[in-house]
Each structure stands twice: as C-alpha cells, then as structure tokens.
Short mmCIF file of C-alpha atoms in Angstrom, two decimals:
data_model
loop_
_atom_site.label_atom_id
_atom_site.label_comp_id
_atom_site.label_asym_id
_atom_site.label_seq_id
_atom_site.Cartn_x
_atom_site.Cartn_y
_atom_site.Cartn_z
CA MET V 1 251.74 95.56 289.48
CA ILE V 2 251.89 98.65 291.64
CA LYS V 3 255.19 100.39 291.84
CA PRO V 4 255.71 103.15 294.39
CA SER V 5 256.62 106.38 292.73
CA SER V 6 257.26 109.85 294.03
CA GLN V 7 256.02 111.56 290.90
CA ILE V 8 252.75 111.29 289.00
CA LEU V 9 253.40 110.82 285.30
CA SER V 10 249.79 110.69 284.06
CA SER V 11 248.89 113.62 281.94
CA THR V 12 245.98 115.94 282.65
CA PRO V 13 245.76 117.45 279.13
CA PHE V 14 245.67 113.99 277.57
CA GLN V 15 242.95 112.92 280.00
CA MET V 16 240.93 116.05 279.28
CA LEU V 17 241.20 115.42 275.53
CA LEU V 18 239.99 111.84 275.92
CA TYR V 19 237.13 112.80 278.23
CA PHE V 20 235.81 115.62 276.06
CA HIS V 21 236.31 113.64 272.86
CA GLY V 22 233.99 111.00 274.31
CA TRP V 23 231.22 113.53 274.86
CA TYR V 24 231.85 115.14 271.47
CA ASP V 25 231.58 111.72 269.81
CA LEU V 26 228.19 111.24 271.44
CA ILE V 27 226.72 114.34 269.79
CA PHE V 28 228.61 113.50 266.58
CA ILE V 29 226.98 110.07 266.32
CA ILE V 30 223.52 111.42 267.19
CA ILE V 31 223.73 114.17 264.54
CA THR V 32 225.18 111.77 261.94
CA LEU V 33 222.37 109.29 262.53
CA ILE V 34 219.75 112.01 262.08
CA LEU V 35 221.50 113.13 258.89
CA TYR V 36 221.55 109.57 257.56
CA ILE V 37 217.80 109.26 258.07
CA TYR V 38 217.37 112.55 256.17
CA LYS V 39 219.66 111.36 253.37
CA ALA V 40 217.94 107.99 253.05
CA VAL V 41 214.57 109.69 252.68
CA SER V 42 215.40 112.52 250.31
CA LEU V 43 218.44 111.54 248.21
CA PRO V 44 218.73 108.78 245.56
CA TYR V 45 220.97 105.99 246.82
CA PRO V 46 222.32 102.74 245.37
CA ALA V 47 221.87 99.55 247.39
CA LEU V 48 225.00 100.11 249.55
CA LEU V 49 223.20 102.40 252.02
CA ALA V 50 222.39 99.49 254.33
CA LEU V 51 226.11 98.71 254.65
CA GLU V 52 226.93 102.29 255.63
CA LEU V 53 224.16 102.37 258.22
CA CYS V 54 225.25 99.06 259.78
CA PHE V 55 228.82 100.27 260.02
CA LEU V 56 227.80 103.53 261.63
CA LEU V 57 225.31 102.05 264.05
CA ILE V 58 227.41 99.16 265.28
CA ALA V 59 231.10 99.58 264.62
CA ALA V 60 231.71 103.31 265.12
CA PRO V 61 230.45 103.68 268.71
CA LEU V 62 232.13 100.41 269.77
CA LEU V 63 235.41 101.44 268.17
CA GLU V 64 235.31 104.86 269.80
CA TRP V 65 234.40 103.51 273.23
CA ALA V 66 237.16 100.88 273.11
CA ARG V 67 239.71 103.42 271.92
CA LEU V 68 238.88 105.97 274.61
CA TYR V 69 238.75 103.29 277.33
CA LEU V 70 242.19 101.99 276.34
CA GLY V 71 243.59 105.52 276.27
CA THR V 72 242.16 106.32 279.72
CA ARG V 73 243.48 103.08 281.20
CA GLY V 74 246.92 103.57 279.70
CA ASN V 75 247.15 107.16 280.84
CA LEU V 76 245.86 106.72 284.39
CA THR V 77 247.76 103.51 285.18
CA GLU V 78 250.90 104.74 283.37
CA GLN V 79 251.18 101.57 281.27
CA VAL V 80 252.50 101.40 277.74
CA LEU V 81 250.51 98.45 276.34
CA PRO V 82 247.03 100.04 276.42
CA LEU V 83 248.48 103.15 274.80
CA ILE V 84 249.96 101.08 271.97
CA PHE V 85 246.55 99.50 271.33
CA PHE V 86 245.09 103.02 271.52
CA LEU V 87 247.42 104.09 268.70
CA VAL V 88 246.45 101.02 266.69
CA LEU V 89 242.75 101.82 267.10
CA CYS V 90 243.27 105.46 266.12
CA VAL V 91 244.02 104.40 262.54
CA PRO V 92 240.56 103.01 261.61
CA THR V 93 238.95 105.94 263.41
CA ILE V 94 240.90 108.42 261.30
CA MET V 95 240.00 106.47 258.17
CA GLY V 96 236.33 106.52 259.21
CA HIS V 97 236.34 110.29 259.60
CA VAL V 98 238.12 110.78 256.26
CA TYR V 99 235.44 108.53 254.73
CA PHE V 100 232.71 110.76 256.17
CA LEU V 101 234.53 113.86 254.89
CA ALA V 102 235.63 112.81 251.42
CA TRP V 103 234.66 109.34 250.20
CA GLN V 104 230.96 109.37 251.06
CA ALA V 105 228.29 109.45 248.40
CA TYR V 106 226.69 112.69 249.65
CA VAL V 107 228.52 115.03 252.02
CA LEU V 108 226.29 117.62 253.71
CA GLN V 109 227.50 121.02 254.79
CA ILE V 110 227.43 120.42 258.53
CA GLU V 111 229.42 117.17 258.26
CA ILE V 112 232.56 118.98 257.14
CA PRO V 113 233.20 121.02 260.32
CA MET V 114 231.96 118.13 262.51
CA ASN V 115 234.49 115.71 261.07
CA ALA V 116 237.20 118.37 260.98
CA ILE V 117 236.85 118.96 264.74
CA SER V 118 236.97 115.18 265.33
CA LEU V 119 240.14 114.93 263.27
CA LEU V 120 241.70 117.76 265.29
CA PHE V 121 240.94 115.89 268.51
CA LEU V 122 242.40 112.70 267.01
CA LEU V 123 245.59 114.46 265.90
CA ALA V 124 246.13 115.94 269.35
CA GLU V 125 245.48 112.56 271.01
CA LEU V 126 247.93 110.84 268.66
CA ILE V 127 250.68 113.31 269.50
CA PHE V 128 250.05 113.03 273.24
CA ALA V 129 249.91 109.22 273.09
CA ILE V 130 253.27 109.00 271.32
CA ILE V 131 254.87 111.40 273.80
CA TYR V 132 253.46 109.58 276.81
CA ILE V 133 254.42 106.13 275.51
CA ILE V 134 258.00 107.39 275.51
CA VAL V 135 257.63 108.97 278.97
CA PHE V 136 256.05 105.89 280.58
CA GLN V 137 258.49 103.50 278.93
CA ARG V 138 261.44 105.48 280.20
CA SER V 139 260.10 105.50 283.73
CA ASN V 140 259.41 101.75 283.66
CA LEU V 141 262.96 100.82 282.75
CA MET U 1 235.68 126.55 295.93
CA ALA U 2 232.09 125.65 295.15
CA HIS U 3 231.17 122.10 294.20
CA MET U 4 231.18 121.60 290.45
CA PRO U 5 228.92 118.87 289.02
CA THR U 6 230.33 117.07 285.99
CA SER U 7 227.15 117.61 284.00
CA LEU U 8 227.74 121.39 283.99
CA LEU U 9 231.22 120.94 282.61
CA VAL U 10 230.09 118.58 279.86
CA THR U 11 227.12 120.77 278.86
CA ARG U 12 229.31 123.82 278.68
CA PHE U 13 231.78 122.07 276.37
CA VAL U 14 229.01 120.67 274.17
CA PHE U 15 227.32 124.05 273.69
CA THR U 16 230.59 125.84 272.92
CA VAL U 17 231.56 123.20 270.36
CA PHE U 18 228.10 123.40 268.85
CA GLN U 19 228.44 127.14 268.42
CA LEU U 20 231.85 126.63 266.77
CA LEU U 21 230.30 124.09 264.40
CA LEU U 22 227.48 126.45 263.49
CA THR U 23 229.90 129.31 262.88
CA LEU U 24 231.90 127.17 260.46
CA MET U 25 228.68 126.12 258.79
CA THR U 26 227.69 129.78 258.42
CA TYR U 27 230.99 130.30 256.65
CA MET U 28 230.07 127.63 254.14
CA SER U 29 226.57 128.97 253.48
CA MET U 30 227.47 132.66 253.44
CA ASN U 31 226.02 133.36 250.02
CA THR U 32 222.35 133.55 251.00
CA ASN U 33 223.06 135.91 253.89
CA ILE U 34 224.97 138.27 251.62
CA LEU U 35 222.21 138.22 249.01
CA ALA U 36 219.70 139.20 251.70
CA ALA U 37 221.55 142.49 252.22
CA ILE U 38 222.19 143.82 248.71
CA PRO U 39 219.61 144.82 246.04
CA ILE U 40 218.43 142.19 243.57
CA LYS U 41 220.40 143.64 240.64
CA TYR U 42 223.69 143.89 242.49
CA THR U 43 227.14 144.83 241.28
CA ALA U 44 230.28 142.83 242.07
CA ALA U 45 231.60 145.71 244.21
CA GLN U 46 228.54 145.61 246.47
CA TYR U 47 228.81 141.84 246.83
CA GLU U 48 232.47 142.01 247.69
CA ALA U 49 232.01 144.75 250.28
CA VAL U 50 229.42 142.71 252.15
CA GLN U 51 231.48 139.55 251.69
CA ILE U 52 234.52 141.13 253.34
CA SER U 53 232.38 142.19 256.29
CA MET U 54 230.99 138.68 256.62
CA TYR U 55 234.48 137.10 256.42
CA THR U 56 235.65 139.45 259.19
CA ALA U 57 232.68 138.60 261.38
CA ILE U 58 233.19 134.86 261.01
CA SER U 59 236.95 135.11 261.58
CA ILE U 60 236.40 137.12 264.76
CA ALA U 61 233.77 134.62 265.93
CA VAL U 62 236.05 131.62 265.38
CA LEU U 63 238.99 133.39 267.03
CA LEU U 64 236.96 134.35 270.09
CA LEU U 65 235.58 130.82 270.37
CA CYS U 66 239.13 129.43 270.31
CA VAL U 67 240.07 131.88 273.08
CA GLU U 68 236.99 130.63 274.91
CA PHE U 69 238.20 127.02 274.57
CA VAL U 70 241.69 127.84 275.80
CA GLY U 71 240.22 129.68 278.78
CA MET U 72 237.77 126.86 279.44
CA PHE U 73 240.49 124.24 279.66
CA THR U 74 243.08 126.22 281.60
CA ILE U 75 241.47 128.96 283.68
CA SER U 76 237.85 128.28 284.46
CA LEU U 77 237.37 124.52 284.24
CA LEU U 78 235.96 124.19 287.76
CA HIS U 79 234.02 127.45 288.15
CA PRO U 80 230.30 126.61 288.27
CA ALA U 81 229.26 130.25 287.79
CA VAL U 82 231.30 130.66 284.60
CA ALA U 83 229.89 127.35 283.35
CA VAL U 84 226.31 128.53 283.83
CA ILE U 85 227.03 131.84 282.10
CA ASP U 86 228.63 130.01 279.17
CA ILE U 87 225.76 127.54 278.87
CA ILE U 88 223.14 130.28 278.77
CA PHE U 89 224.90 132.53 276.26
CA HIS U 90 226.14 129.80 273.96
CA CYS U 91 222.74 128.09 273.98
CA PHE U 92 221.01 131.28 272.88
CA GLY U 93 223.80 131.96 270.41
CA SER U 94 223.49 128.50 268.85
CA ILE U 95 219.71 128.78 268.49
CA PHE U 96 220.10 132.20 266.92
CA MET U 97 222.70 130.92 264.46
CA ILE U 98 220.41 128.08 263.40
CA ILE U 99 217.71 130.65 262.68
CA PHE U 100 220.33 132.81 260.90
CA ILE U 101 221.26 129.96 258.57
CA VAL U 102 217.81 128.53 257.92
CA LYS U 103 215.89 131.77 257.53
CA GLU U 104 218.69 133.44 255.50
CA LEU U 105 218.78 136.57 257.64
CA HIS U 106 220.63 139.82 256.90
CA TYR U 107 224.37 139.51 257.48
CA LEU U 108 224.44 142.21 260.19
CA PHE U 109 222.70 139.81 262.56
CA MET U 110 225.97 137.85 262.63
CA TRP U 111 227.71 140.87 264.16
CA TYR U 112 224.97 141.28 266.78
CA ASN U 113 225.23 137.58 267.57
CA ILE U 114 228.98 137.86 268.18
CA ILE U 115 228.44 140.77 270.54
CA TYR U 116 225.89 139.15 272.79
CA SER U 117 226.66 135.43 272.64
CA ILE U 118 230.45 135.19 272.30
CA MET U 119 231.78 138.47 273.72
CA ILE U 120 230.24 138.14 277.17
CA PRO U 121 231.71 134.69 278.04
CA VAL U 122 235.08 135.81 276.63
CA LEU U 123 234.94 138.93 278.81
CA VAL U 124 234.27 136.74 281.86
CA GLU U 125 237.31 134.57 281.01
CA PHE U 126 239.38 137.70 280.46
CA PHE U 127 238.29 139.06 283.84
CA LEU U 128 239.36 135.81 285.53
CA PHE U 129 242.68 135.90 283.69
CA MET U 130 243.29 139.49 284.81
CA ARG U 131 242.42 138.48 288.34
CA ILE U 132 245.06 135.75 288.20
CA CYS U 133 247.67 138.11 286.75
CA ALA U 134 247.02 141.05 289.05
CA VAL U 135 246.00 139.58 292.38
CA GLN U 136 247.46 136.02 292.04
CA LYS U 137 244.14 134.59 293.14
CA ARG U 138 244.14 131.05 291.73
CA GLU U 139 241.52 128.57 292.69
CA PHE U 140 242.91 125.24 291.65
CA TRP U 141 246.36 125.57 290.09
#
C-alpha cells in the first residue's frame, strides 16, 4: 500500500532514539549477564535464581528486538499499527527495568544508572510514538 | 563530506554513555574517594568541604556529558574526525574512572579526569557550533 506523498512524515529523532537504544541494550544485556554470574557466585540466593536467569537470557533480548523492529517499521513506513504494537510492548519492557531497579533481590551500584538511562530512552520513545501515531493517523485519513 | 562508517558512530555513542554511567556510579560510591583525601581522624567540616568539591565535580561532569550528547545528535553526527576524537578521549576517560572507583583514588583525580577526557570533546563540539553560528558552514542540515 504505497501512497504518493509530497512530504516525508517519518521522524529522524524517533529513528535515532530507536537505533541508539538498540545498541545501548546490547551493552546493557552483556553487563547484566556478567553481573548475574558474579551475583550467583558470591551472594546467597534462594532457588528462584534460575527463573531470573531464564527470563533475562531468553525473553529480554527477544522483547527488545521485537519492540525496536516494530518501532522502526512503523516509523519508516508511516503506519499506525506497528506503532500501536510498539506501545503495547513498551509496557513489559518498562516493568522489566523497574524490576531490575527496585524489585530484585540484590541491586548492585552500577545497575541503578544503567536502568535509569534505559528508562529515559523508553520515556522519550513513548512520547514520540504517541505523537507520531497521531501524526500518521491524521495523514492517512 | 567524508564517508562516515556506522561502526564509528555506534562506538562513539557507546563510549560516551559508558562514561556517563561511570560518572553516576562515582556519585554513588563517593565516600571512599573522600576518605582518601582527609586525615584518618577527620572532622565533619573537613568531610563536608571535600564532599562539596566532589559534588561540584560530578555535577559538572554530568552536565558536560549531556552537552556532549546534544551536540552528538544535532551537530556532529556525521563527522568522522569528531567521532574519532570522542572515542579516544572517552575511552581513556572511562578506563581512568574505573581505576578511580576500584582503587579508591584521591578525589582531585576526578577534576583532572574532567579536564582531559570530557572538556576536549566538548570544546570540539563548541568549536563546530561556533562555526555554524558565525560562518553558516553546515555540512548536512
């Protein structure tokens, strides 16, 4: 469904946020994995550690990749539906970062600024996504 | 306009974010660096004087890094020379801050670190900004 248009509505700041958030998430996941290995070795844990590790290793990268892919598609093709799914997927990501910040068993010092920067990225992406859903919907009518 | 490989852009962002993370982590583990500077039987006045200096240093570092981010995304995104300068200085700055935190160095080293690892990239951005304002020489926008 290609419609000819005289004006490009895709947003460069939104695209930059998504692109750099992807690379930031890569170093975030690497550092968090290393920290989990350190915590498993040197801190006393109940039996739920395996559940945390499975979630981190499998679900978090997949969730992030899907979210960023949907956001990129929605922004570059100026469609509303991928951006709505992007907003839906932002919610578990925010909850995951709040879990790493506050509800974890042991929170190390470096995890606080790491998750804070991720949450800042997420907040900015949320705001841009809502604005651009409105912009794209108005131009599609 | 010289060709800009994507890897330079990504590396520059990653190192700058890493230095921001380490600065915030220094803020959280400030105590040991203050204790390295005052005598063992210290008074509250001595502790507070050094603490104020440390707060100022970290605030200036975070502020300059935010200016660096704003400049990175708006002014010098596609300059390969600025990217290389940033990568070198922020890499050395990050390594030095890791040593600063782990080895519990004297707090004055934080000031020296700001001067050589954050000031120089910010001065480069500032120079580019002045060039845009004065001579209207814009490369890509």
